[in-house]
CSV table of C-alpha atoms in Angstrom, one decimal:
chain,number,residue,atom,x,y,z
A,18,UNK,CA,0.0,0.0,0.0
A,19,UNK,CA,1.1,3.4,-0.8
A,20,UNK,CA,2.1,6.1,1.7
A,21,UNK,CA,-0.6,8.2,-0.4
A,22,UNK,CA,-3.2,5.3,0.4
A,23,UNK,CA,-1.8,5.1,4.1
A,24,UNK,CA,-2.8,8.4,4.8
A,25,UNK,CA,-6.2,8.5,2.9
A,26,UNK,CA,-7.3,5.3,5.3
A,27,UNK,CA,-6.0,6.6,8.5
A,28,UNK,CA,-8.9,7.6,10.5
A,29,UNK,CA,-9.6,11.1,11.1
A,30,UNK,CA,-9.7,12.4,14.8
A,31,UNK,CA,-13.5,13.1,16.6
A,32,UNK,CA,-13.7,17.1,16.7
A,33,UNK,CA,-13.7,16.5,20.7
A,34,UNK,CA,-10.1,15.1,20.7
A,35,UNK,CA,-8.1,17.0,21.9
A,36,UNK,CA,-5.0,16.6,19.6
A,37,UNK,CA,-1.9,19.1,21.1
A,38,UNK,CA,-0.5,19.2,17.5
A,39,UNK,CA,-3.0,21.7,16.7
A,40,UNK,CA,-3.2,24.2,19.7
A,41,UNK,CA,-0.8,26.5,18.1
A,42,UNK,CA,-3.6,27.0,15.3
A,43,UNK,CA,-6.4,26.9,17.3
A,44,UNK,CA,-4.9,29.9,19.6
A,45,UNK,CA,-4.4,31.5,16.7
A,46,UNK,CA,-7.6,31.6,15.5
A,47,UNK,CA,-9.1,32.3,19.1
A,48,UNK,CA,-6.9,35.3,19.0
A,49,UNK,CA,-7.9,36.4,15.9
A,50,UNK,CA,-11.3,36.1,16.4
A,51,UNK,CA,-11.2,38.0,19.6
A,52,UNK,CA,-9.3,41.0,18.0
A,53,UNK,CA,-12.1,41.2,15.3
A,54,UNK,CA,-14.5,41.7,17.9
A,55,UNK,CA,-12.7,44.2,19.4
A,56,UNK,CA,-11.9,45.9,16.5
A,57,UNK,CA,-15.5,45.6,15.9
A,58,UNK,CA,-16.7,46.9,19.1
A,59,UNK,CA,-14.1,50.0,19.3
A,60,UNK,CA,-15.8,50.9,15.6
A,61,UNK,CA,-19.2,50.9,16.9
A,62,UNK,CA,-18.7,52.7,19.7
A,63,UNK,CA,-16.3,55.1,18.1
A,64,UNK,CA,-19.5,56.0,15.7
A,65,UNK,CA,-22.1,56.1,18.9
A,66,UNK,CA,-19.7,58.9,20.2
A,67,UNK,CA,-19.3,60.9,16.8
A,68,UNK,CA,-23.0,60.5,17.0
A,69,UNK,CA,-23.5,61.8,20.2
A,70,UNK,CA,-21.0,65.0,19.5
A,71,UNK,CA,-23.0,65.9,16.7
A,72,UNK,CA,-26.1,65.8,18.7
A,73,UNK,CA,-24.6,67.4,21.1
A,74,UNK,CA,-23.5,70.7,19.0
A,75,UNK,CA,-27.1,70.6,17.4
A,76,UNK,CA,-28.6,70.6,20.5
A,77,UNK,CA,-26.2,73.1,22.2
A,78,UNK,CA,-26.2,75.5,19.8
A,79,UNK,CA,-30.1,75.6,19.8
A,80,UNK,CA,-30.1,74.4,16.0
A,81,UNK,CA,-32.2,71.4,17.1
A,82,UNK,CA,-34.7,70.6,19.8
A,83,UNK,CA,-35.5,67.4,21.1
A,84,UNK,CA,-38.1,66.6,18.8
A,85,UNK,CA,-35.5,66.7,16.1
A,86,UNK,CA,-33.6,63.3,17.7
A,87,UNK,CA,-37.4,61.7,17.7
A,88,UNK,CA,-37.6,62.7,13.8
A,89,UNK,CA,-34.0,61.5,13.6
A,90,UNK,CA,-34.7,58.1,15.0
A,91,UNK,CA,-37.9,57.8,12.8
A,92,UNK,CA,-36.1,58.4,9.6
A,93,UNK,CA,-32.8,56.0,10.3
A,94,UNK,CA,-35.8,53.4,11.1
A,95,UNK,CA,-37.3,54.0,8.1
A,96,UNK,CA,-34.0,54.5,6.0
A,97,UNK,CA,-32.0,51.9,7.4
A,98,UNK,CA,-34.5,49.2,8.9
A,99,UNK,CA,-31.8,46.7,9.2
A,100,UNK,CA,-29.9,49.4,11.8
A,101,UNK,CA,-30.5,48.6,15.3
A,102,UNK,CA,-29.2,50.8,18.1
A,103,UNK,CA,-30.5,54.2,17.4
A,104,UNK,CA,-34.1,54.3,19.0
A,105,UNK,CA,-34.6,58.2,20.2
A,106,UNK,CA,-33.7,56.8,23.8
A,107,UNK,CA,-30.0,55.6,22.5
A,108,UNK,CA,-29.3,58.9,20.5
A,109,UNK,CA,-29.7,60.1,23.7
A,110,UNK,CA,-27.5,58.1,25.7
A,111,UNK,CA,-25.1,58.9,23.0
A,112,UNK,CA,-25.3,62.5,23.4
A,113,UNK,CA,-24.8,61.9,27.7
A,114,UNK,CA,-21.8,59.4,26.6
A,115,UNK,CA,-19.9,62.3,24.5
A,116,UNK,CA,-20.7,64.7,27.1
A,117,UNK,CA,-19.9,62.8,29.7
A,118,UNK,CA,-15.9,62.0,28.5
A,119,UNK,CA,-15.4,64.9,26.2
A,120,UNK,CA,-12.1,66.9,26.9
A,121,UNK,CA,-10.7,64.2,29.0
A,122,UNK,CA,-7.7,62.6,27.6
A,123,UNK,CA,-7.3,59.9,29.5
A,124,UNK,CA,-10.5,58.8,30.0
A,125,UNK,CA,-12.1,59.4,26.6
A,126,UNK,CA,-9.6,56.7,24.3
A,127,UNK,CA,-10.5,54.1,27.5
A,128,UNK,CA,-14.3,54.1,27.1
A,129,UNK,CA,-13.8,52.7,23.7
A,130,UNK,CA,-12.4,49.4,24.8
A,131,UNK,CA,-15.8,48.7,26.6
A,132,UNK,CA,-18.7,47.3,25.4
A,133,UNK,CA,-21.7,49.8,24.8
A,134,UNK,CA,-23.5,47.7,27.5
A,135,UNK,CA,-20.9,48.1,30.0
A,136,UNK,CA,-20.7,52.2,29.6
A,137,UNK,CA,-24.7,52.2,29.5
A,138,UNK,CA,-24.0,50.9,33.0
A,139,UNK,CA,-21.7,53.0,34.2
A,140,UNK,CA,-23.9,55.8,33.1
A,141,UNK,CA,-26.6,55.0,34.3
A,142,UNK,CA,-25.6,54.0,38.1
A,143,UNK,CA,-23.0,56.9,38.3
A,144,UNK,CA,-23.8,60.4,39.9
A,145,UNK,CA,-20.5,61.8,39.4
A,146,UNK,CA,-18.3,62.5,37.0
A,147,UNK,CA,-15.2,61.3,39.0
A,148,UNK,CA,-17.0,58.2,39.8
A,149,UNK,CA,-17.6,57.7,36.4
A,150,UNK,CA,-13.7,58.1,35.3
A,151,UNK,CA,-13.5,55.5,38.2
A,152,UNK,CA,-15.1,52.8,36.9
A,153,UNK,CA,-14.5,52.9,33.5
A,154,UNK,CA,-10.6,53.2,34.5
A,155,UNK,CA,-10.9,50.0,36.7
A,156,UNK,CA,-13.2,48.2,34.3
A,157,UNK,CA,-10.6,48.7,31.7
A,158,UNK,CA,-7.6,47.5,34.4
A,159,UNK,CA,-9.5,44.9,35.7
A,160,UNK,CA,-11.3,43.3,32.5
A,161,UNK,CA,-14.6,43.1,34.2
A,162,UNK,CA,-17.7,40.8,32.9
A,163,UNK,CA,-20.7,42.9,32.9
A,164,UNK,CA,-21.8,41.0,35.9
A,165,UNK,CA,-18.9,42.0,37.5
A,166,UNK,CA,-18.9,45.5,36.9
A,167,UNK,CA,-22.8,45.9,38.3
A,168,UNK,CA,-21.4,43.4,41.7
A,169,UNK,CA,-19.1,46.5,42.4
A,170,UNK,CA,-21.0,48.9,41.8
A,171,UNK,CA,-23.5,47.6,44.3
A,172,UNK,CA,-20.3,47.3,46.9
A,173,UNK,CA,-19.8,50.5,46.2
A,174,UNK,CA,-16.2,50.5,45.5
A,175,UNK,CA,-16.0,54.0,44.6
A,176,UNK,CA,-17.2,54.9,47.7
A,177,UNK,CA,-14.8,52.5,50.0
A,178,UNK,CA,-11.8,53.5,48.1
A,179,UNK,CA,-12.1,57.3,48.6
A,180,UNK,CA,-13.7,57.0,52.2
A,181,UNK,CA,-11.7,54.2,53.8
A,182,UNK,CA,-8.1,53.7,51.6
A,183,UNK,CA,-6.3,50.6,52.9
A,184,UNK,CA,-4.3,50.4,55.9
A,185,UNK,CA,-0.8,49.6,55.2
A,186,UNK,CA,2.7,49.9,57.0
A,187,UNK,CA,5.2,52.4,56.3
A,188,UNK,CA,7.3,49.9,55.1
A,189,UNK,CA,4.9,48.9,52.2
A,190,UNK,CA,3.6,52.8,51.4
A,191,UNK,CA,7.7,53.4,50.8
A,192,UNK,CA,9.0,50.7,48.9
A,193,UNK,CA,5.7,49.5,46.9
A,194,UNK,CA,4.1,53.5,46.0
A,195,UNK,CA,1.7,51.5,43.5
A,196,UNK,CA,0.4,49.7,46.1
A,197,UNK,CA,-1.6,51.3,47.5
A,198,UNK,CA,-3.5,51.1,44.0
A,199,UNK,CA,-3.2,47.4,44.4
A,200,UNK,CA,-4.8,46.4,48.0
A,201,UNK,CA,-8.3,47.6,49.8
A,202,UNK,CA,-9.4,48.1,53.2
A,203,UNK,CA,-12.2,45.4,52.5
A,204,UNK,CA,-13.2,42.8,50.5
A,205,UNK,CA,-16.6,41.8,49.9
A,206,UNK,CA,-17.0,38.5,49.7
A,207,UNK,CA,-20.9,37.7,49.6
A,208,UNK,CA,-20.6,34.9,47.3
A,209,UNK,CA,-19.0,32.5,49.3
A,210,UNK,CA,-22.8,32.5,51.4
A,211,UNK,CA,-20.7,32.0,54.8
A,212,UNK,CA,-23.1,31.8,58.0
A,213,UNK,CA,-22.8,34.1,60.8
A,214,UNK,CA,-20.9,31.5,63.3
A,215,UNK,CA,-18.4,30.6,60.5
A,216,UNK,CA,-15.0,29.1,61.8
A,217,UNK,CA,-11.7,29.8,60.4
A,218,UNK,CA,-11.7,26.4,58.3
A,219,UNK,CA,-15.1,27.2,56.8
A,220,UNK,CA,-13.9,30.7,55.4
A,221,UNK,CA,-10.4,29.0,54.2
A,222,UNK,CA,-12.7,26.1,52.2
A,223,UNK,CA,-14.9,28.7,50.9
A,224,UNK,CA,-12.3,30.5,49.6
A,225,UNK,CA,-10.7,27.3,47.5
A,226,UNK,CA,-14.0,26.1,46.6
A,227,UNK,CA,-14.7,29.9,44.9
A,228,UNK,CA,-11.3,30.8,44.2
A,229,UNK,CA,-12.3,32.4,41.1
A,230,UNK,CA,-14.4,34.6,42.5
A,231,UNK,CA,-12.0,35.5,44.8
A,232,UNK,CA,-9.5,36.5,42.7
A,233,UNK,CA,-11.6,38.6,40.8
A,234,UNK,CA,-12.2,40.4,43.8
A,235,UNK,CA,-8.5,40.3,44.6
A,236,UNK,CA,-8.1,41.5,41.3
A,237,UNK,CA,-6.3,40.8,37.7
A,238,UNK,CA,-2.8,40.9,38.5
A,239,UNK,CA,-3.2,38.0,41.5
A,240,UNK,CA,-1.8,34.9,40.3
A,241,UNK,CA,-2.8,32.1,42.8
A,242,UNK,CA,0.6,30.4,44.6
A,243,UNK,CA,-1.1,27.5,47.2
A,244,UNK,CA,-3.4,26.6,49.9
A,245,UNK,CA,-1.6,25.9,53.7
A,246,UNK,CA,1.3,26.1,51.8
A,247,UNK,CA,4.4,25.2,53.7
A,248,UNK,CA,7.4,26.3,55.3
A,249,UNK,CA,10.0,24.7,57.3
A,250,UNK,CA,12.0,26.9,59.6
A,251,UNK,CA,14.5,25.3,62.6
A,252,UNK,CA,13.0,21.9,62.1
A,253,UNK,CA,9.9,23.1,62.8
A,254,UNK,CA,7.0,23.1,59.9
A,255,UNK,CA,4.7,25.9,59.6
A,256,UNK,CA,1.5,26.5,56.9
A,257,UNK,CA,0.3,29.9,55.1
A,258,UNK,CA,-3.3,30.0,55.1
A,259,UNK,CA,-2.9,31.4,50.9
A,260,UNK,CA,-0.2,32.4,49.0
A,261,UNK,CA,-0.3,34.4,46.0
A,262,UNK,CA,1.8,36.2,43.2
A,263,UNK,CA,1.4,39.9,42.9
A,264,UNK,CA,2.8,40.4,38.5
A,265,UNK,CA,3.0,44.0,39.0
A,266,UNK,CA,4.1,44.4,41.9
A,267,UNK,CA,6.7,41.1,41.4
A,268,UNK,CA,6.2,39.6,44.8
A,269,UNK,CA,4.5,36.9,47.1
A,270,UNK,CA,1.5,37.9,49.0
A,271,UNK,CA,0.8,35.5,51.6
A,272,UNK,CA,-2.9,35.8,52.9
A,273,UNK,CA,-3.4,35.3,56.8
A,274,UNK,CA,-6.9,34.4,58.0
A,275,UNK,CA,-8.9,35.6,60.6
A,276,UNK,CA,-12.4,35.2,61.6
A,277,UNK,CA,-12.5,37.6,64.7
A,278,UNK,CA,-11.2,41.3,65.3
A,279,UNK,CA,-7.7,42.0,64.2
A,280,UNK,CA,-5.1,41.5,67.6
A,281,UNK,CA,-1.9,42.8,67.3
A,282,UNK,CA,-0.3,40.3,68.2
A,283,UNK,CA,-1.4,38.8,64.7
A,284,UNK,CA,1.2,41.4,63.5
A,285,UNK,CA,4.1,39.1,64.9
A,286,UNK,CA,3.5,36.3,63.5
A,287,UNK,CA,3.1,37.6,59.9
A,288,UNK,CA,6.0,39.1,60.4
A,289,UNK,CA,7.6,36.1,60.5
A,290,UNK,CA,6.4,34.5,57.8
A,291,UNK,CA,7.3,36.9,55.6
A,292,UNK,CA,11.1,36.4,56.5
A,293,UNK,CA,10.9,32.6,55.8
A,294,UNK,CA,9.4,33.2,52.4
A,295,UNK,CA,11.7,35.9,51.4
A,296,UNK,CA,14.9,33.7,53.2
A,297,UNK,CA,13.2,30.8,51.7
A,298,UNK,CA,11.3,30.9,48.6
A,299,UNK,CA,12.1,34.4,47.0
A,300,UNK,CA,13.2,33.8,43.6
A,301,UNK,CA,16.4,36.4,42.7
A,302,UNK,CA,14.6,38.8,40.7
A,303,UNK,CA,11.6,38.9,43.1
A,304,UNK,CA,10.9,41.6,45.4
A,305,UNK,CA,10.3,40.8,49.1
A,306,UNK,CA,7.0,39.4,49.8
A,307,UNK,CA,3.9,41.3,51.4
A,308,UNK,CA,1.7,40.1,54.3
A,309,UNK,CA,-2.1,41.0,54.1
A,310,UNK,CA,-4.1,40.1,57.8
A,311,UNK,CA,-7.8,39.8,56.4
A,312,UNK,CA,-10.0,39.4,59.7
A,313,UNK,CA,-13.5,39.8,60.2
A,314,UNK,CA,-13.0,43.0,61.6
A,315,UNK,CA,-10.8,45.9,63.0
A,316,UNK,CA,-10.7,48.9,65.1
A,317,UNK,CA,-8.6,51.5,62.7
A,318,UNK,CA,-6.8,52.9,66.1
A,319,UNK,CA,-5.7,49.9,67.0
A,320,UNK,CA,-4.3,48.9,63.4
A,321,UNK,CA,-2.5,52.2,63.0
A,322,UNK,CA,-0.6,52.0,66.5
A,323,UNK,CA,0.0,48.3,65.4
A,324,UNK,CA,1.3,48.7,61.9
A,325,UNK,CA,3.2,52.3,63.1
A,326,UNK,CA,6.6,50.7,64.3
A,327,UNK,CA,6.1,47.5,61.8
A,328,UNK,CA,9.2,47.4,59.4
A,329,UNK,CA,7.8,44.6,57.7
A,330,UNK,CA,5.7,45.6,53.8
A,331,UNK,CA,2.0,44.5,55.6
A,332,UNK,CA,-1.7,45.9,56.0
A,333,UNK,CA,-4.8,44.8,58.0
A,334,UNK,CA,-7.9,44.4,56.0
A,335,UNK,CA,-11.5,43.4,56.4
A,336,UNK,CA,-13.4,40.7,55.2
A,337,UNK,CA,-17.4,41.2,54.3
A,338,UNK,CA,-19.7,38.8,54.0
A,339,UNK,CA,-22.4,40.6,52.9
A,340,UNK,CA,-22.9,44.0,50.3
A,341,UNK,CA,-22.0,47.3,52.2
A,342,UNK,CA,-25.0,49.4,52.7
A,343,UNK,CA,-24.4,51.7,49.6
A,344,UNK,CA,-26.5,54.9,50.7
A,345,UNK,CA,-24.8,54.9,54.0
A,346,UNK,CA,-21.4,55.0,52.4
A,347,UNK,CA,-22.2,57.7,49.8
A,348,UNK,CA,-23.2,59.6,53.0
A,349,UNK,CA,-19.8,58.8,54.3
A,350,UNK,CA,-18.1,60.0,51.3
A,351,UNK,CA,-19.9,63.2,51.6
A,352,UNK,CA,-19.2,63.9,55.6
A,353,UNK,CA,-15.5,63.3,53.8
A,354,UNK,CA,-15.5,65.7,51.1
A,355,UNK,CA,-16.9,68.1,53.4
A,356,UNK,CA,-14.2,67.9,55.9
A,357,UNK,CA,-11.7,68.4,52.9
A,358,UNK,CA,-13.5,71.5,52.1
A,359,UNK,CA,-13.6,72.3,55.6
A,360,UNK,CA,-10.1,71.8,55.7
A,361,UNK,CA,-8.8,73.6,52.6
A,362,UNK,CA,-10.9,76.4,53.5
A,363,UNK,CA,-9.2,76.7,56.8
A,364,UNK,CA,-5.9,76.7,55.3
A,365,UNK,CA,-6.7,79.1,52.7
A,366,UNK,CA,-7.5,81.4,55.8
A,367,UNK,CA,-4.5,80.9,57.7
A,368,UNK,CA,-2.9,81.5,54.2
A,369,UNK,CA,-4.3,84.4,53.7
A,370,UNK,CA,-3.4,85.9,57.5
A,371,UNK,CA,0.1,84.9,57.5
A,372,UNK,CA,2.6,88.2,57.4
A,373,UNK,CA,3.1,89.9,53.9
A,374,UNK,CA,5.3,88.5,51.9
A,375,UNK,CA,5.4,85.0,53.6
A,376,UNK,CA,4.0,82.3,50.8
């Protein structure tokens, strides 16, 4: 038989083999595809915000009133019936989505690389222009789902990262300035459904068994290390509770668990953990590792006394278990911009009393 013939009978893989020969292709293709969406998407939305601007100038400069975007919509639905998209509501929207990002540079080339679906969202749940910029910035960063990206705004991330930064050591504010972008003073964790007596164990399997979630909430740059993961130091054998891999910030994180109040004493042991990793484990090229103490909860006084004469890169954060009431933080976050006004106007006072010539 020939090799020609060999090759004709030799039976042709099921399409749900798997054969590794053909990854290389395949990923190819998956990459392909996904950068035609994209290029699609950035397109349409491109066009939804020159619509919008012209809209906008129409409107603005009193050449159209609002019956003309009903007429509008009614003749591109009569013109184009195959267009979808442009109903009088969604001219609309695409007026508010130009004059929402206009004349911001950084901002306005980002909202292209979301899907109209995920702006719409951020538009609609957003009072403010800053928290707008917010969420679009860490929607981008953090390559939410649309799912996602409506979870935080209903945890009201905006909020807690304004109103309550993380608490971190001096150590880790000086020789890791980004991050303080990186780590929160709480995580919510609702998903992991954890009842109100929950032990230590049952918030450590919770974790593994919706370790997804988790590092979504961590967020994108968490690469997961190992569970009880183990050190040896002196003969004696000890076990993190999680470790992870920080890529931008090119270190371990080791994860310690608590389910009552942070104790300061909690500080100690961290402490030394974080030695046996970076005597231990630290790769070369790696920065030293981090330590983050997430406990069911904290007194802030007692954190920043603890963490004050820590020389080790740490915080103390919270774990949630259920959404933060959302109203009672934007209420927060406005006692909090008040006292910065407060503040500023006092020192624009003292400013303006000081002796002549003394700036």
């Amino acid at each position: 038989m020939s090799a020609k013939q060999q090759d004709a009978n030799a039976p042709v893989a099921s399409p749900s083999v798997k054969d590794d020969r053909f990854e290389e292709v395949l990923a190819l293709i998956h990459g392909a595809r996904q950068r035609a969406v994209q290029a699609v998407n950035t397109q349409l939305i491109d066009l939804y915000w020159q619509v919008g601007g012209y809209i906008s100038r129409k409107l603005e400069q009193a050449e159209w009133g609002d019956s003309v975007v009903s007429q509008l919509a009614a003749h591109l639905a009569q013109t184009q019936p195959g267009l979808r998209g442009f109903t009088r509501a969604n001219l609309f929207r695409m007026r508010q989505f130009y004059e929402s990002y206009q004349g911001d540079e950084k901002v306005a080339p980002l909202v292209r690389q979301l899907s109209w679906s995920h702006n719409l969202i951020i538009m609609g749940q957003c009072k403010q222009r800053d928290e707008c910029q917010f969420y679009v910035r860490m929607a981008v960063q953090e390559r939410w789902s649309r799912r996602e990206l409506e979870r935080q705004l209903k945890a009201a991330l905006y909020e807690r990262s304004i109103a309550s930064p993380a608490k971190v050591s001096a150590a880790l504010r000086q020789n890791y300035p980004a991050a303080m972008d990186v780590f929160r003073d709480a995580y919510v964790v609702e998903f992991l459904g954890l009842p109100g007596g929950h032990a230590e164990a049952d918030l450590h399997r919770a974790l593994m068994d919706r370790l997804k979630e988790f590092l979504i909430e961590l967020g994108r740059d968490f690469c997961f290390v190992g569970s009880q993961y183990p050190l040896q130091v002196g003969g004696r054998d000890f076990a993190l509770d999680l470790l992870f891999f920080h890529r931008g910030l090119n270190c371990l994180v080791v994860i310690e668990l608590k389910v009552g109040r942070f104790e300061p004493e909690y500080l100690g042991k961290l402490d030394f953990y974080l030695e046996a990793l970076d005597r231990n484990e630290r790769k070369p090229h790696e920065n030293p590792a981090i330590g983050v103490l997430l406990c069911a909860s904290k007194d802030d006084e007692v954190v920043e006394y603890a963490l004050n004469r820590s020389l080790s890169p740490a915080l103390i954060a919270e774990y949630q278990t259920r959404l933060p009431d959302k109203a009672l933080l934007q209420a927060k976050l406005h006692e909090f911009y008040a006292l910065g006004a407060t503040s500023d106007d006092g020192a624009r006072a003292r400013s303006d009393h000081r002796a002549p010539g003394v700036r």
